[in-house]
Short mmCIF file of C-alpha atoms and ligand atoms in Angstrom, two decimals:
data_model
loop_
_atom_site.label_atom_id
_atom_site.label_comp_id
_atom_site.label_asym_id
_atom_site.label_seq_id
_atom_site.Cartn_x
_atom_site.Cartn_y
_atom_site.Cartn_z
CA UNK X 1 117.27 128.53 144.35
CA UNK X 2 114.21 126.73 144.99
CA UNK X 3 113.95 123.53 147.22
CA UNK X 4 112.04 120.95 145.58
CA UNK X 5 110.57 118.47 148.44
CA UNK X 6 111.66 114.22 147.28
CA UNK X 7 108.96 111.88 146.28
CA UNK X 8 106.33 113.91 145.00
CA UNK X 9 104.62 112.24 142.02
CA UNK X 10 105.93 114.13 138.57
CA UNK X 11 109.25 114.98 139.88
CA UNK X 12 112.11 112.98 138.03
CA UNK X 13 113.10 110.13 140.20
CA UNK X 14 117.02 108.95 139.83
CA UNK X 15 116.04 106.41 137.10
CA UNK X 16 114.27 108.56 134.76
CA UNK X 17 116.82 111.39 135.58
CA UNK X 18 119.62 108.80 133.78
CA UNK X 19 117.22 107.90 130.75
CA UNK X 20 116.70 112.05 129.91
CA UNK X 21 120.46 112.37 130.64
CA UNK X 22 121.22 109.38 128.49
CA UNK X 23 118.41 110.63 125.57
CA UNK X 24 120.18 113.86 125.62
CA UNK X 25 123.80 112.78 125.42
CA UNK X 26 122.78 110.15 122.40
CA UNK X 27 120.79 113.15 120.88
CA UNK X 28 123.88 115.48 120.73
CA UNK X 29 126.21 112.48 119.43
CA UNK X 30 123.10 111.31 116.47
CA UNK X 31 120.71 114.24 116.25
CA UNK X 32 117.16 112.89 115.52
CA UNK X 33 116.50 112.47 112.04
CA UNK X 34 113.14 112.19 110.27
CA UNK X 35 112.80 108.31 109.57
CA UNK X 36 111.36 108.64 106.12
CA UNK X 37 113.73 111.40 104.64
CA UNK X 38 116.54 111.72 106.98
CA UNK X 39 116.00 115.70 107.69
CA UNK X 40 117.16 116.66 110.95
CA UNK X 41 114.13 117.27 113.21
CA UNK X 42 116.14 117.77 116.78
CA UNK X 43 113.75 120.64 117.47
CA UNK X 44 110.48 118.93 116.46
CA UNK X 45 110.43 115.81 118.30
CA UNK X 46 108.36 112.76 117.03
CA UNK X 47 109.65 110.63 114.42
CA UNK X 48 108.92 112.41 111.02
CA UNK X 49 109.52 115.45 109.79
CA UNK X 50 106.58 117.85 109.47
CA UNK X 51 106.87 117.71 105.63
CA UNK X 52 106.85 113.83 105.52
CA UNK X 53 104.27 113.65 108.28
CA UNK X 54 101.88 115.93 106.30
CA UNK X 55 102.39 113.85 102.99
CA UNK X 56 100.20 110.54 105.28
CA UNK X 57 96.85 110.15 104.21
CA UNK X 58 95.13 108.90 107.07
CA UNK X 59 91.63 106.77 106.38
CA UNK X 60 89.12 109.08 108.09
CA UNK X 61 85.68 108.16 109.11
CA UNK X 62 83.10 107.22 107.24
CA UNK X 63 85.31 104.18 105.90
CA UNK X 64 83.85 100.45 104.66
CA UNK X 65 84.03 98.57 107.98
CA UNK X 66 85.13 95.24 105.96
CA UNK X 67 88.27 96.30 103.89
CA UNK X 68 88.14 100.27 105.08
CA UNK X 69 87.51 101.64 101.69
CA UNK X 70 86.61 105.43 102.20
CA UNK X 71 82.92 105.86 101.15
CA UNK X 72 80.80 109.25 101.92
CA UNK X 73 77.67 109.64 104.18
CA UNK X 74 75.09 109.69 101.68
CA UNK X 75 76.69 105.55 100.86
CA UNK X 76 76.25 105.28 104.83
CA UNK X 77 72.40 106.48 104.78
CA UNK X 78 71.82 104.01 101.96
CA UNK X 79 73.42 101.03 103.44
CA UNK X 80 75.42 101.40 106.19
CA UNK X 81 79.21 101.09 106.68
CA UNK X 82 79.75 99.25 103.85
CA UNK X 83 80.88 99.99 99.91
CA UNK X 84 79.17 99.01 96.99
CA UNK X 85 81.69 95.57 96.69
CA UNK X 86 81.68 94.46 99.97
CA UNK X 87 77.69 94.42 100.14
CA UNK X 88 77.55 92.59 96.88
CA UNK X 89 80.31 90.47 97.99
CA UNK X 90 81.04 90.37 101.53
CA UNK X 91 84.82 89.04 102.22
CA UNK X 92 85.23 85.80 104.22
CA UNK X 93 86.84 87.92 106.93
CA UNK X 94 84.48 90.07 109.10
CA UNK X 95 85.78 93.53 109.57
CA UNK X 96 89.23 95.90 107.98
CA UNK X 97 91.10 98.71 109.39
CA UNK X 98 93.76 100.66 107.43
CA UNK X 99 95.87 103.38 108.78
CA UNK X 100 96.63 105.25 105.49
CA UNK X 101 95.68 105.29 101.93
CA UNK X 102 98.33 103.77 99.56
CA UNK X 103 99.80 107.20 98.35
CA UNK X 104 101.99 109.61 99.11
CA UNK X 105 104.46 109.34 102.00
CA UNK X 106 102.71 105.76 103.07
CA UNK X 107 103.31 104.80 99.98
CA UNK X 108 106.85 105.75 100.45
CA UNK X 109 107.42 104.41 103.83
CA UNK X 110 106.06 100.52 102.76
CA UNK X 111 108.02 100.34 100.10
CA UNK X 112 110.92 101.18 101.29
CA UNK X 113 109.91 98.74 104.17
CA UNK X 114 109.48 96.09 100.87
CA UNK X 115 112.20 96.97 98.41
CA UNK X 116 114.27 99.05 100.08
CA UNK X 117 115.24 96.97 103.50
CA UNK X 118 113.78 100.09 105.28
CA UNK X 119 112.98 97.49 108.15
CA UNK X 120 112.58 100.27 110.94
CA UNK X 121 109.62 101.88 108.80
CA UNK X 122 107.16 98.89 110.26
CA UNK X 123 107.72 100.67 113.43
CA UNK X 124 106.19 103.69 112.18
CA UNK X 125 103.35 102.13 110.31
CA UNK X 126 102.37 99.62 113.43
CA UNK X 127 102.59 102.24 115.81
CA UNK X 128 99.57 104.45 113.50
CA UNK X 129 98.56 100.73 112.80
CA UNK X 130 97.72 100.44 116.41
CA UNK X 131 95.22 103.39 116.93
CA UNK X 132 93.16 102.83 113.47
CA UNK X 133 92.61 99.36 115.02
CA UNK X 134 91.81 100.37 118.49
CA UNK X 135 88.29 99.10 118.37
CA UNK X 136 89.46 95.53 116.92
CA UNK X 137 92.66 94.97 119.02
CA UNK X 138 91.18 93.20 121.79
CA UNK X 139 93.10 91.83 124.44
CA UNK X 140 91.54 87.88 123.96
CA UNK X 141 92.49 88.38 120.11
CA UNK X 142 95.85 86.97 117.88
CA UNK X 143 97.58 88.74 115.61
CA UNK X 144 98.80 86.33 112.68
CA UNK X 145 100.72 88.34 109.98
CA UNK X 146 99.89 87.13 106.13
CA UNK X 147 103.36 84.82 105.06
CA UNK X 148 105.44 85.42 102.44
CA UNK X 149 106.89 82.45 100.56
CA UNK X 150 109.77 80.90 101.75
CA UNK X 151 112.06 82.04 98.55
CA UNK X 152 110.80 85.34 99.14
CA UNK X 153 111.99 85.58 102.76
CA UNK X 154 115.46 83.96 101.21
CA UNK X 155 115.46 87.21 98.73
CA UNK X 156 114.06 89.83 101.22
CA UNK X 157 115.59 88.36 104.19
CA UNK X 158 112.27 89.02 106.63
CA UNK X 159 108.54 88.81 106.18
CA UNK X 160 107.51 92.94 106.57
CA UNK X 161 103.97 91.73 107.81
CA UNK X 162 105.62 89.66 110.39
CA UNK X 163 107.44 92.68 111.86
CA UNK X 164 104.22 94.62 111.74
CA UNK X 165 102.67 92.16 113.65
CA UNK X 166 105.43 91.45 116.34
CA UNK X 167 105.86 95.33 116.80
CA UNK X 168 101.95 95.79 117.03
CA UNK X 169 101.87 92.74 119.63
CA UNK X 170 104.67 94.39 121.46
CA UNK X 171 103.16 97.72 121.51
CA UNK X 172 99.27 96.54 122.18
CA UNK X 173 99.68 93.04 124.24
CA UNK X 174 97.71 91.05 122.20
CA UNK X 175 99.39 87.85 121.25
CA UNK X 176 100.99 86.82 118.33
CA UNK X 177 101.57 83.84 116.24
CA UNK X 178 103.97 85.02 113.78
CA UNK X 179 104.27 81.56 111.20
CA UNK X 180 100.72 80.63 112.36
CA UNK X 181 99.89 80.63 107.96
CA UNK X 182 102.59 79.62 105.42
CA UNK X 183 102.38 79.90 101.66
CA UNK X 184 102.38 76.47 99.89
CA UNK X 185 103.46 77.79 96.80
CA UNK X 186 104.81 80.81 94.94
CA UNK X 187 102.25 82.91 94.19
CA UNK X 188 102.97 84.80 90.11
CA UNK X 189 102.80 88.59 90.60
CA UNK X 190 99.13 89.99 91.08
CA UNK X 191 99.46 93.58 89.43
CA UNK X 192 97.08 94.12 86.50
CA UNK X 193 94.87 90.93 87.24
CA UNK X 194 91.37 91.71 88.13
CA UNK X 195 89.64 91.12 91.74
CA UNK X 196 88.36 87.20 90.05
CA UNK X 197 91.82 86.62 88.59
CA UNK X 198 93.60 87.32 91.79
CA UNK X 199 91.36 85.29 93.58
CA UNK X 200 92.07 82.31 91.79
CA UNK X 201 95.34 82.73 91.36
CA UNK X 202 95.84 82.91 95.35
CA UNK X 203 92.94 80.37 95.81
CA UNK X 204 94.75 77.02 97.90
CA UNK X 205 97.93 78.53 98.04
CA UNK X 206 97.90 79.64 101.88
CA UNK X 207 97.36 76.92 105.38
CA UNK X 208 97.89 76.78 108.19
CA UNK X 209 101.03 75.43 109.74
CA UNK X 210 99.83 72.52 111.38
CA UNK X 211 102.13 72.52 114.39
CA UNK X 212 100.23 75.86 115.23
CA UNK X 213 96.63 73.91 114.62
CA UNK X 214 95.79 73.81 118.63
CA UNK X 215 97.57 78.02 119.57
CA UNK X 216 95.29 78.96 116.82
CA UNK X 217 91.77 77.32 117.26
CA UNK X 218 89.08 78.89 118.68
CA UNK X 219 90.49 82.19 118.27
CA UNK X 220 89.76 85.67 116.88
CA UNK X 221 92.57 86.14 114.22
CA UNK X 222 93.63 89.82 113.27
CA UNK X 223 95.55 89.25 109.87
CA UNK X 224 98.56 91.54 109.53
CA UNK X 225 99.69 92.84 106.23
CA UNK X 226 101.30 96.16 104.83
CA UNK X 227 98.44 96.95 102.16
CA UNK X 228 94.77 95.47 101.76
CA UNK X 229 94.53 95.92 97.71
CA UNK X 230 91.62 93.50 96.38
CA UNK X 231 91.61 91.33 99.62
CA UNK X 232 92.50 88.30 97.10
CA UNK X 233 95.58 87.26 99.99
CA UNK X 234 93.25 88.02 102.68
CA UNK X 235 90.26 85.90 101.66
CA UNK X 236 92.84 82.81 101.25
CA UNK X 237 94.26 83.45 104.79
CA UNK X 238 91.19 84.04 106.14
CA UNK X 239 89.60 80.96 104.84
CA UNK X 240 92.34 78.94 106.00
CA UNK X 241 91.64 80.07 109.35
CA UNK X 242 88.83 79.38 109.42
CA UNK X 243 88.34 76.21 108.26
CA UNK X 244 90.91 75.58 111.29
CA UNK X 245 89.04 76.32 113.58
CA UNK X 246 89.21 79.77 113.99
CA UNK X 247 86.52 81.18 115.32
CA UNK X 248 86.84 85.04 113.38
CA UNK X 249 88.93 86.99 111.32
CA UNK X 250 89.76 90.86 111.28
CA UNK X 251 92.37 92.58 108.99
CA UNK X 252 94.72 95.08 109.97
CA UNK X 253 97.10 97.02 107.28
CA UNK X 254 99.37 99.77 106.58
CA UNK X 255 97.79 101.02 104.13
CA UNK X 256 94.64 100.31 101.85
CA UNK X 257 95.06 100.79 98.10
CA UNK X 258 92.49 102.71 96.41
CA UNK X 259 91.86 101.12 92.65
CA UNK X 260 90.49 103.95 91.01
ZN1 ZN K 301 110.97 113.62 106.46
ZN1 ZN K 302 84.42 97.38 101.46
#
């Protein structure tokens, strides 16, 4: 038997002893289960299964760094970290991170988290959230997650951007302001309008709650959504902020949707 000396650093002290004890008591009574599919994945660990995990399509480097858009290096050499629409027409906002493209299992995951009251799937997608915006998460910053209409939270029963955001604030420590913009009206659905139609269909139809006029001024907004499709939402939040006072505006999604 061998004697293991107390109170060296590494060894289990009587507290995390009870949380392994406790993991490993809840994992016999509910084996782990792959979050997406449901498959059993006890001997894997993590949170998806390896078939689910390999169906993500991360956004790799080089990527647009205003709406994360993958573009190649030979679109780098010519003008930087940009694409072709953003240089043409730069969004109000200033720069866009995306975890995944909008296919595949992430594709799967947010709408489940959408349609399908899959509400623990925003876990999975803020905690891959959190590392593709590494370099915009800063500590001074305040995550504000894009609103939903109030009927639509009545239908849905939560606002999925909203539990993004509070699971990203939870997990990163930057601050959150989760009803910081409100939709005025209903917006009519978007699909099959081009980038100018959505625009001004979504055009005035997103402010600021004023109650949250003085939390949110002078701040450096990261807007929260599940996708980033033509940035139509986006622009309107972000000009809201900014016209209040904001002082920048980042996005941060799920998962960017390629139009092609
Ligand atoms: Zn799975
Ligand atoms: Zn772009």
């Amino acid at each position: 038997m061998r004697l293991l000396p107390l109170g060296i650093k590494g060894l289990p002290t009587g507290k995390s002893l009870l949380k392994r004890l406790g993991r490993s008591v809840l994992n016999w009574l509910v084996p782990p289960s792959c979050i997406s599919c449901g498959e059993d994945i006890a001997s894997q660990g993590g949170i998806l299964c390896g078939a689910c995990f390999a169906g993500l399509r991360f956004v790799h480097a080089p990527f647009c760094d205003a709406c994360a858009l993958p573009i190649t290096y030979d679109d780098v050499a010519e003008r930087g970290y940009l694409c072709l629409e953003c240089e043409f027409h730069p969004p109000l906002w200033h720069r866009g991170r995306a975890a995944f493209l909008y296919e595949g299992q992430a594709r799967r995951l947010i709408m489940g988290l959408k349609y399908g009251d899959r509400t623990e799937h925003a876990a999975i997608l803020a905690r891959f959230m959190a590392q593709a915006g590494q370099d915009i998460l800063k500590p001074d910053a305040l995550l504000v997650p894009v609103p939903v209409h109030r009927w639509r939270l009545w239908q849905r029963g939560y606002n999925q951007a909203a539990l993004m955001a509070k699971i990203l604030s939870r997990n990163t420590g930057v601050a959150c302001c989760l009803d910081g913009l409100y939709r005025r009206s209903r917006t009519a659905a978007l699909a099959g309008l081009s980038r100018q139609g959505r625009r001004k269909q979504v055009a005035g139809t997103i402010d600021i709650q004023p109650r949250h006029g003085d939390t949110l001024r002078g701040k450096s907004v990261i807007l929260v959504d599940d996708i980033l499709t033509t940035g139509a939402t986006a622009e309107a939040c972000a000009k809201a902020l900014l016209e209040n006072g904001c002082v920048s505006v980042d996005i941060l999604v799920g998962a960017r949707v390629t139009l092609s």
